[in-house]
Amino acid sequence: GRPGENRVDGGGSPSGFSLKAGKANGNEVVVGLIDMPVQGDETLSEFLLPEISLGSDKPGNSGIPSHGTSMAHTVLKGVELGNDGKSESSVRILPVDVYGGDETTSTFQVAQGIYEAINAGASIINLSLGGTETVPLMEQMIREASQQGILFVGAAGNTPTTEPTFPAAYPDVLAVTAATKDGQVAPYANTGDFVDVMVPGRS
């Protein structure tokens, strides 16, 4: 892609979950989802905070779930699996739209999205997007936020290569790649040495 261009990684159909939104009482864990718009549905709406929109005003295709919607489902399915059998969670998702209906976004908009999410109370930042260019300003921004206790999680990429994908390859980002059912790296996933963990990917 073009320098500074970021494309979304992952996606597909939303993951089903039966988790319910428990009362937060000011103790919610806020996940800043830096992505495409999230289309609220019956299962998601109770977990969603008001969206921050930094993208253009170009309307997206509302007929199919956006990448942001799929990632919101995926985040909540992960919370459910790690919730020790509890049926409720105080996790909330803060959608930060940095695409606005476009297929690509700029590194500047991603950085702005991170900044806005942290200012709005996010303690975890999900970055299921990436490009091949390293940007020192973004790396510094992530490093400083990480030192303040913000956890960054980034997609390693959906290209079977070992080349680094940024922002996942920055040292302060937990880089995640996809695994098959038998625990091997998925054939479509990045296997670079910057990858920190594997999680089940799409079939």
PDB file of C-alpha atoms in Angstrom:
ATOM      1  CA  GLY A   1       0.000   0.000   0.000  1.00  0.00           C
ATOM      2  CA  ARG A   2       0.921   3.660  -0.052  1.00  0.00           C
ATOM      3  CA  PRO A   3       3.195   4.997   2.714  1.00  0.00           C
ATOM      4  CA  GLY A   4       1.141   5.754   5.782  1.00  0.00           C
ATOM      5  CA  GLU A   5      -1.747   3.638   4.520  1.00  0.00           C
ATOM      6  CA  ASN A   6      -3.427   1.298   6.954  1.00  0.00           C
ATOM      7  CA  ARG A   7      -5.702  -1.562   5.998  1.00  0.00           C
ATOM      8  CA  VAL A   8      -7.844  -3.603   8.342  1.00  0.00           C
ATOM      9  CA  ASP A   9      -6.763  -7.139   9.249  1.00  0.00           C
ATOM     10  CA  GLY A  10      -9.078 -10.008  10.044  1.00  0.00           C
ATOM     11  CA  GLY A  11     -12.823  -9.677   9.922  1.00  0.00           C
ATOM     12  CA  GLY A  12     -15.345 -12.110   8.537  1.00  0.00           C
ATOM     13  CA  SER A  13     -18.628 -12.993  10.151  1.00  0.00           C
ATOM     14  CA  PRO A  14     -19.231 -11.846  13.725  1.00  0.00           C
ATOM     15  CA  SER A  15     -18.465 -14.327  16.516  1.00  0.00           C
ATOM     16  CA  GLY A  16     -21.465 -15.339  18.561  1.00  0.00           C
ATOM     17  CA  PHE A  17     -21.409 -14.775  22.305  1.00  0.00           C
ATOM     18  CA  SER A  18     -23.942 -14.956  25.108  1.00  0.00           C
ATOM     19  CA  LEU A  19     -22.210 -12.528  27.481  1.00  0.00           C
ATOM     20  CA  LYS A  20     -24.372  -9.832  29.065  1.00  0.00           C
ATOM     21  CA  ALA A  21     -23.307  -6.331  30.095  1.00  0.00           C
ATOM     22  CA  GLY A  22     -23.094  -6.173  33.859  1.00  0.00           C
ATOM     23  CA  LYS A  23     -23.381  -2.960  35.817  1.00  0.00           C
ATOM     24  CA  ALA A  24     -20.135  -1.094  35.569  1.00  0.00           C
ATOM     25  CA  ASN A  25     -20.551   1.265  38.542  1.00  0.00           C
ATOM     26  CA  GLY A  26     -17.613   3.286  37.257  1.00  0.00           C
ATOM     27  CA  ASN A  27     -15.382   0.207  37.212  1.00  0.00           C
ATOM     28  CA  GLU A  28     -15.735  -0.686  33.554  1.00  0.00           C
ATOM     29  CA  VAL A  29     -12.743  -1.738  31.478  1.00  0.00           C
ATOM     30  CA  VAL A  30     -12.870   0.328  28.292  1.00  0.00           C
ATOM     31  CA  VAL A  31     -11.476  -1.159  25.080  1.00  0.00           C
ATOM     32  CA  GLY A  32     -10.753   1.476  22.451  1.00  0.00           C
ATOM     33  CA  LEU A  33     -11.541  -0.171  19.113  1.00  0.00           C
ATOM     34  CA  ILE A  34      -9.601   1.809  16.488  1.00  0.00           C
ATOM     35  CA  ASP A  35     -11.316   0.571  13.367  1.00  0.00           C
ATOM     36  CA  MET A  36     -14.212   1.008  10.970  1.00  0.00           C
ATOM     37  CA  PRO A  37     -17.630   2.033  12.337  1.00  0.00           C
ATOM     38  CA  VAL A  38     -19.381  -0.463  14.606  1.00  0.00           C
ATOM     39  CA  GLN A  39     -22.958  -1.237  13.671  1.00  0.00           C
ATOM     40  CA  GLY A  40     -24.831  -1.704  16.921  1.00  0.00           C
ATOM     41  CA  ASP A  41     -27.090  -4.741  17.073  1.00  0.00           C
ATOM     42  CA  GLU A  42     -29.052  -6.403  19.852  1.00  0.00           C
ATOM     43  CA  THR A  43     -26.053  -8.324  21.164  1.00  0.00           C
ATOM     44  CA  LEU A  44     -23.553  -5.457  20.894  1.00  0.00           C
ATOM     45  CA  SER A  45     -25.497  -2.344  21.814  1.00  0.00           C
ATOM     46  CA  GLU A  46     -25.406  -2.800  25.583  1.00  0.00           C
ATOM     47  CA  PHE A  47     -21.579  -2.977  25.460  1.00  0.00           C
ATOM     48  CA  LEU A  48     -21.024   0.046  23.212  1.00  0.00           C
ATOM     49  CA  LEU A  49     -20.039   3.510  24.376  1.00  0.00           C
ATOM     50  CA  PRO A  50     -20.849   6.463  22.081  1.00  0.00           C
ATOM     51  CA  GLU A  51     -18.723   6.278  18.943  1.00  0.00           C
ATOM     52  CA  ILE A  52     -15.928   8.730  18.200  1.00  0.00           C
ATOM     53  CA  SER A  53     -15.835   9.368  14.455  1.00  0.00           C
ATOM     54  CA  LEU A  54     -12.663  10.710  12.848  1.00  0.00           C
ATOM     55  CA  GLY A  55     -13.169   9.376   9.329  1.00  0.00           C
ATOM     56  CA  SER A  56     -14.788  11.083   6.373  1.00  0.00           C
ATOM     57  CA  ASP A  57     -18.539  11.400   6.063  1.00  0.00           C
ATOM     58  CA  LYS A  58     -18.668   8.869   3.240  1.00  0.00           C
ATOM     59  CA  PRO A  59     -21.363   6.288   4.096  1.00  0.00           C
ATOM     60  CA  GLY A  60     -20.262   2.677   4.412  1.00  0.00           C
ATOM     61  CA  ASN A  61     -22.070  -0.417   3.144  1.00  0.00           C
ATOM     62  CA  SER A  62     -24.577  -1.137   5.906  1.00  0.00           C
ATOM     63  CA  GLY A  63     -25.769  -4.390   4.290  1.00  0.00           C
ATOM     64  CA  ILE A  64     -22.912  -6.457   5.701  1.00  0.00           C
ATOM     65  CA  PRO A  65     -21.119  -6.267   9.058  1.00  0.00           C
ATOM     66  CA  SER A  66     -18.213  -3.838   8.973  1.00  0.00           C
ATOM     67  CA  HIS A  67     -14.752  -4.910  10.075  1.00  0.00           C
ATOM     68  CA  GLY A  68     -15.303  -2.843  13.232  1.00  0.00           C
ATOM     69  CA  THR A  69     -18.519  -4.737  13.973  1.00  0.00           C
ATOM     70  CA  SER A  70     -16.801  -8.092  13.487  1.00  0.00           C
ATOM     71  CA  MET A  71     -13.934  -7.031  15.736  1.00  0.00           C
ATOM     72  CA  ALA A  72     -16.344  -5.853  18.463  1.00  0.00           C
ATOM     73  CA  HIS A  73     -17.969  -9.306  18.404  1.00  0.00           C
ATOM     74  CA  THR A  74     -14.517 -10.936  18.484  1.00  0.00           C
ATOM     75  CA  VAL A  75     -13.383  -8.847  21.467  1.00  0.00           C
ATOM     76  CA  LEU A  76     -16.522  -9.744  23.433  1.00  0.00           C
ATOM     77  CA  LYS A  77     -16.252 -13.436  22.518  1.00  0.00           C
ATOM     78  CA  GLY A  78     -12.697 -13.340  23.883  1.00  0.00           C
ATOM     79  CA  VAL A  79     -13.920 -11.665  27.070  1.00  0.00           C
ATOM     80  CA  GLU A  80     -16.588 -14.337  27.436  1.00  0.00           C
ATOM     81  CA  LEU A  81     -14.057 -17.164  27.020  1.00  0.00           C
ATOM     82  CA  GLY A  82     -11.797 -15.649  29.686  1.00  0.00           C
ATOM     83  CA  ASN A  83     -14.594 -14.701  32.075  1.00  0.00           C
ATOM     84  CA  ASP A  84     -14.324 -17.751  34.382  1.00  0.00           C
ATOM     85  CA  GLY A  85     -17.874 -18.851  33.595  1.00  0.00           C
ATOM     86  CA  LYS A  86     -19.463 -15.566  34.657  1.00  0.00           C
ATOM     87  CA  SER A  87     -22.359 -14.516  32.446  1.00  0.00           C
ATOM     88  CA  GLU A  88     -21.822 -10.758  32.820  1.00  0.00           C
ATOM     89  CA  SER A  89     -18.919  -8.377  32.242  1.00  0.00           C
ATOM     90  CA  SER A  90     -18.210  -4.714  32.897  1.00  0.00           C
ATOM     91  CA  VAL A  91     -16.087  -4.480  29.727  1.00  0.00           C
ATOM     92  CA  ARG A  92     -17.248  -1.730  27.393  1.00  0.00           C
ATOM     93  CA  ILE A  93     -16.191  -1.038  23.813  1.00  0.00           C
ATOM     94  CA  LEU A  94     -15.406   2.478  22.679  1.00  0.00           C
ATOM     95  CA  PRO A  95     -15.700   2.465  18.872  1.00  0.00           C
ATOM     96  CA  VAL A  96     -13.314   4.922  17.230  1.00  0.00           C
ATOM     97  CA  ASP A  97     -14.011   5.182  13.508  1.00  0.00           C
ATOM     98  CA  VAL A  98     -10.854   6.209  11.658  1.00  0.00           C
ATOM     99  CA  TYR A  99     -12.109   5.020   8.238  1.00  0.00           C
ATOM    100  CA  GLY A 100     -15.479   6.711   7.751  1.00  0.00           C
ATOM    101  CA  GLY A 101     -16.602   4.376   4.978  1.00  0.00           C
ATOM    102  CA  ASP A 102     -13.244   4.276   3.171  1.00  0.00           C
ATOM    103  CA  GLU A 103     -11.191   1.096   2.774  1.00  0.00           C
ATOM    104  CA  THR A 104      -7.958   2.717   3.952  1.00  0.00           C
ATOM    105  CA  THR A 105      -6.981   5.320   6.506  1.00  0.00           C
ATOM    106  CA  SER A 106      -3.869   7.307   7.320  1.00  0.00           C
ATOM    107  CA  THR A 107      -1.398   6.771  10.115  1.00  0.00           C
ATOM    108  CA  PHE A 108      -2.273  10.267  11.310  1.00  0.00           C
ATOM    109  CA  GLN A 109      -5.940   9.292  11.723  1.00  0.00           C
ATOM    110  CA  VAL A 110      -4.966   6.102  13.564  1.00  0.00           C
ATOM    111  CA  ALA A 111      -2.733   8.119  15.910  1.00  0.00           C
ATOM    112  CA  GLN A 112      -5.530  10.626  16.422  1.00  0.00           C
ATOM    113  CA  GLY A 113      -7.907   7.737  17.170  1.00  0.00           C
ATOM    114  CA  ILE A 114      -5.531   6.350  19.800  1.00  0.00           C
ATOM    115  CA  TYR A 115      -5.253   9.782  21.402  1.00  0.00           C
ATOM    116  CA  GLU A 116      -9.034  10.274  21.483  1.00  0.00           C
ATOM    117  CA  ALA A 117      -9.650   6.775  22.881  1.00  0.00           C
ATOM    118  CA  ILE A 118      -7.168   7.241  25.718  1.00  0.00           C
ATOM    119  CA  ASN A 119      -8.620  10.659  26.543  1.00  0.00           C
ATOM    120  CA  ALA A 120     -12.067   9.041  26.686  1.00  0.00           C
ATOM    121  CA  GLY A 121     -10.896   6.507  29.272  1.00  0.00           C
ATOM    122  CA  ALA A 122      -9.743   3.479  27.269  1.00  0.00           C
ATOM    123  CA  SER A 123      -7.170   1.341  29.073  1.00  0.00           C
ATOM    124  CA  ILE A 124      -6.863  -1.197  26.238  1.00  0.00           C
ATOM    125  CA  ILE A 125      -6.397  -0.190  22.598  1.00  0.00           C
ATOM    126  CA  ASN A 126      -7.239  -2.702  19.865  1.00  0.00           C
ATOM    127  CA  LEU A 127      -5.465  -2.108  16.536  1.00  0.00           C
ATOM    128  CA  SER A 128      -6.632  -4.729  14.036  1.00  0.00           C
ATOM    129  CA  LEU A 129      -5.135  -2.797  11.151  1.00  0.00           C
ATOM    130  CA  GLY A 130      -1.690  -2.181   9.831  1.00  0.00           C
ATOM    131  CA  GLY A 131       0.793  -1.228   7.189  1.00  0.00           C
ATOM    132  CA  THR A 132       4.424  -1.826   6.324  1.00  0.00           C
ATOM    133  CA  GLU A 133       5.781   1.602   7.200  1.00  0.00           C
ATOM    134  CA  THR A 134       7.208   2.395  10.621  1.00  0.00           C
ATOM    135  CA  VAL A 135       6.299   5.854  11.903  1.00  0.00           C
ATOM    136  CA  PRO A 136       8.536   7.095  14.748  1.00  0.00           C
ATOM    137  CA  LEU A 137       5.910   9.534  16.042  1.00  0.00           C
ATOM    138  CA  MET A 138       3.319   6.757  16.451  1.00  0.00           C
ATOM    139  CA  GLU A 139       5.889   4.431  18.024  1.00  0.00           C
ATOM    140  CA  GLN A 140       6.757   7.138  20.557  1.00  0.00           C
ATOM    141  CA  MET A 141       3.090   7.837  21.258  1.00  0.00           C
ATOM    142  CA  ILE A 142       2.414   4.142  21.912  1.00  0.00           C
ATOM    143  CA  ARG A 143       5.551   3.828  24.071  1.00  0.00           C
ATOM    144  CA  GLU A 144       4.563   6.770  26.263  1.00  0.00           C
ATOM    145  CA  ALA A 145       0.973   5.544  26.637  1.00  0.00           C
ATOM    146  CA  SER A 146       2.206   2.039  27.446  1.00  0.00           C
ATOM    147  CA  GLN A 147       4.402   3.464  30.206  1.00  0.00           C
ATOM    148  CA  GLN A 148       1.206   4.975  31.662  1.00  0.00           C
ATOM    149  CA  GLY A 149      -0.401   1.514  31.811  1.00  0.00           C
ATOM    150  CA  ILE A 150      -2.302   1.414  28.501  1.00  0.00           C
ATOM    151  CA  LEU A 151      -2.292  -2.048  26.873  1.00  0.00           C
ATOM    152  CA  PHE A 152      -1.983  -2.107  23.075  1.00  0.00           C
ATOM    153  CA  VAL A 153      -3.025  -5.169  21.053  1.00  0.00           C
ATOM    154  CA  GLY A 154      -2.272  -5.295  17.323  1.00  0.00           C
ATOM    155  CA  ALA A 155      -2.974  -7.650  14.430  1.00  0.00           C
ATOM    156  CA  ALA A 156       0.178  -9.227  13.015  1.00  0.00           C
ATOM    157  CA  GLY A 157      -1.360  -9.326   9.542  1.00  0.00           C
ATOM    158  CA  ASN A 158      -3.173 -11.602   7.131  1.00  0.00           C
ATOM    159  CA  THR A 159      -0.303 -12.177   4.736  1.00  0.00           C
ATOM    160  CA  PRO A 160       1.774 -15.361   5.112  1.00  0.00           C
ATOM    161  CA  THR A 161       5.086 -13.584   5.522  1.00  0.00           C
ATOM    162  CA  THR A 162       7.616 -12.815   8.225  1.00  0.00           C
ATOM    163  CA  GLU A 163       7.794  -9.117   7.392  1.00  0.00           C
ATOM    164  CA  PRO A 164       6.788  -6.789  10.233  1.00  0.00           C
ATOM    165  CA  THR A 165       3.368  -5.156  10.239  1.00  0.00           C
ATOM    166  CA  PHE A 166       3.000  -1.888  12.104  1.00  0.00           C
ATOM    167  CA  PRO A 167       1.749  -0.945  14.645  1.00  0.00           C
ATOM    168  CA  ALA A 168       1.763  -4.600  15.810  1.00  0.00           C
ATOM    169  CA  ALA A 169       5.561  -4.823  15.409  1.00  0.00           C
ATOM    170  CA  TYR A 170       6.290  -1.929  17.759  1.00  0.00           C
ATOM    171  CA  PRO A 171       7.848  -3.246  21.004  1.00  0.00           C
ATOM    172  CA  ASP A 172       5.026  -1.906  23.185  1.00  0.00           C
ATOM    173  CA  VAL A 173       2.248  -3.613  21.210  1.00  0.00           C
ATOM    174  CA  LEU A 174       1.118  -7.189  21.907  1.00  0.00           C
ATOM    175  CA  ALA A 175       1.227  -8.654  18.384  1.00  0.00           C
ATOM    176  CA  VAL A 176      -1.389 -11.333  17.730  1.00  0.00           C
ATOM    177  CA  THR A 177      -1.504 -13.822  14.870  1.00  0.00           C
ATOM    178  CA  ALA A 178      -4.085 -16.449  13.939  1.00  0.00           C
ATOM    179  CA  ALA A 179      -3.863 -20.144  14.745  1.00  0.00           C
ATOM    180  CA  THR A 180      -5.565 -23.187  13.231  1.00  0.00           C
ATOM    181  CA  LYS A 181      -7.620 -25.610  15.327  1.00  0.00           C
ATOM    182  CA  ASP A 182      -4.522 -27.793  15.843  1.00  0.00           C
ATOM    183  CA  GLY A 183      -2.456 -24.897  17.184  1.00  0.00           C
ATOM    184  CA  GLN A 184      -0.392 -24.117  14.100  1.00  0.00           C
ATOM    185  CA  VAL A 185      -0.046 -20.676  12.539  1.00  0.00           C
ATOM    186  CA  ALA A 186      -2.930 -20.233  10.095  1.00  0.00           C
ATOM    187  CA  PRO A 187      -1.846 -20.446   6.433  1.00  0.00           C
ATOM    188  CA  TYR A 188      -2.957 -16.853   5.784  1.00  0.00           C
ATOM    189  CA  ALA A 189      -1.311 -15.341   8.894  1.00  0.00           C
ATOM    190  CA  ASN A 190       1.954 -13.512   9.514  1.00  0.00           C
ATOM    191  CA  THR A 191       4.650 -15.496  11.339  1.00  0.00           C
ATOM    192  CA  GLY A 192       7.252 -12.778  11.879  1.00  0.00           C
ATOM    193  CA  ASP A 193       9.479 -12.864  14.957  1.00  0.00           C
ATOM    194  CA  PHE A 194       7.649  -9.796  16.300  1.00  0.00           C
ATOM    195  CA  VAL A 195       4.546 -11.955  16.922  1.00  0.00           C
ATOM    196  CA  ASP A 196       3.826 -12.454  20.630  1.00  0.00           C
ATOM    197  CA  VAL A 197       0.761 -14.736  20.767  1.00  0.00           C
ATOM    198  CA  MET A 198      -1.529 -16.882  18.626  1.00  0.00           C
ATOM    199  CA  VAL A 199      -5.304 -17.036  18.989  1.00  0.00           C
ATOM    200  CA  PRO A 200      -7.851 -19.128  17.071  1.00  0.00           C
ATOM    201  CA  GLY A 201      -8.469 -17.615  13.645  1.00  0.00           C
ATOM    202  CA  ARG A 202     -11.242 -18.037  11.129  1.00  0.00           C
ATOM    203  CA  SER A 203     -11.766 -21.536   9.733  1.00  0.00           C
TER     204      SER A 203
END
